[in-house]
């Protein structure tokens, strides 16, 4: 029972590079979300999805893209990395109408 | 514009005593509230939740209280144990499943 799997665990990018953070869940959850955690800011919602083919923006969507082509996968794309995107990123999933989201273990991203 | 606020960044409590964590929210459309616990280098884990139609929910040592008129909720941990030392996040959601978090409160339980 893998739960929510995030890859990679660590990544260093140069300013301007692009990359995709992967997130997969094997619990057949409808809802999936991406958060970033920064000191003193808590967890801020980047994008979320309530089902395959449906995504919406959260509090801090600029610089990030998402798509949800399957129930299992919800990748987060950084289009052109900036130092301000240095953070820890968490993916989470939940069943519809039950909001106890299950979180992955996170991706620590550093942009230099 | 954070709609969920935890104004105490840290809390120190003696083992065996009560820990009280507070959370305020501004969005009246929130209808479900949750508390998460987070250890370093791990993802947050769900602790306890409460629906907006209730004012109290208990689960073992953890109790969450909701005051809708004041847009305020609190988490009580009784008795506090060393393993409770972690960051606690308050979160809220509306019926669309968009979960928003507060900034967190670092709890340290001392012997």
Coordinates of C-alpha atoms in Angstrom, one line a residue, chain A residues 1-6 23-27 29 32-33 90-94 101-106:
Chain A
X1 CA 0.0 0.0 0.0
X2 CA 2.1 2.9 -1.3
X3 CA -0.3 5.8 -0.5
X4 CA 0.9 9.0 -2.1
X5 CA 4.3 8.8 -3.8
X6 CA 6.3 11.9 -4.7
X23 CA 2.8 12.6 -7.7
X24 CA 1.0 9.3 -7.8
X25 CA -1.6 7.8 -5.5
X26 CA -3.0 4.3 -5.5
X27 CA -6.0 4.8 -3.3
X29 CA -8.9 9.2 -4.6
X32 CA -5.5 15.8 -5.3
X33 CA -3.6 18.9 -4.4
X90 CA 3.8 18.3 -0.9
X91 CA 1.2 16.4 -2.9
X92 CA -1.9 15.2 -1.2
X93 CA -5.0 13.2 -2.1
X94 CA -8.5 12.6 -0.6
X101 CA -6.1 14.4 2.9
X102 CA -3.2 11.9 2.8
X103 CA 0.1 13.6 2.1
X104 CA 3.3 12.4 0.4
X105 CA 6.7 12.8 2.0
X106 CA 7.6 15.9 0.1

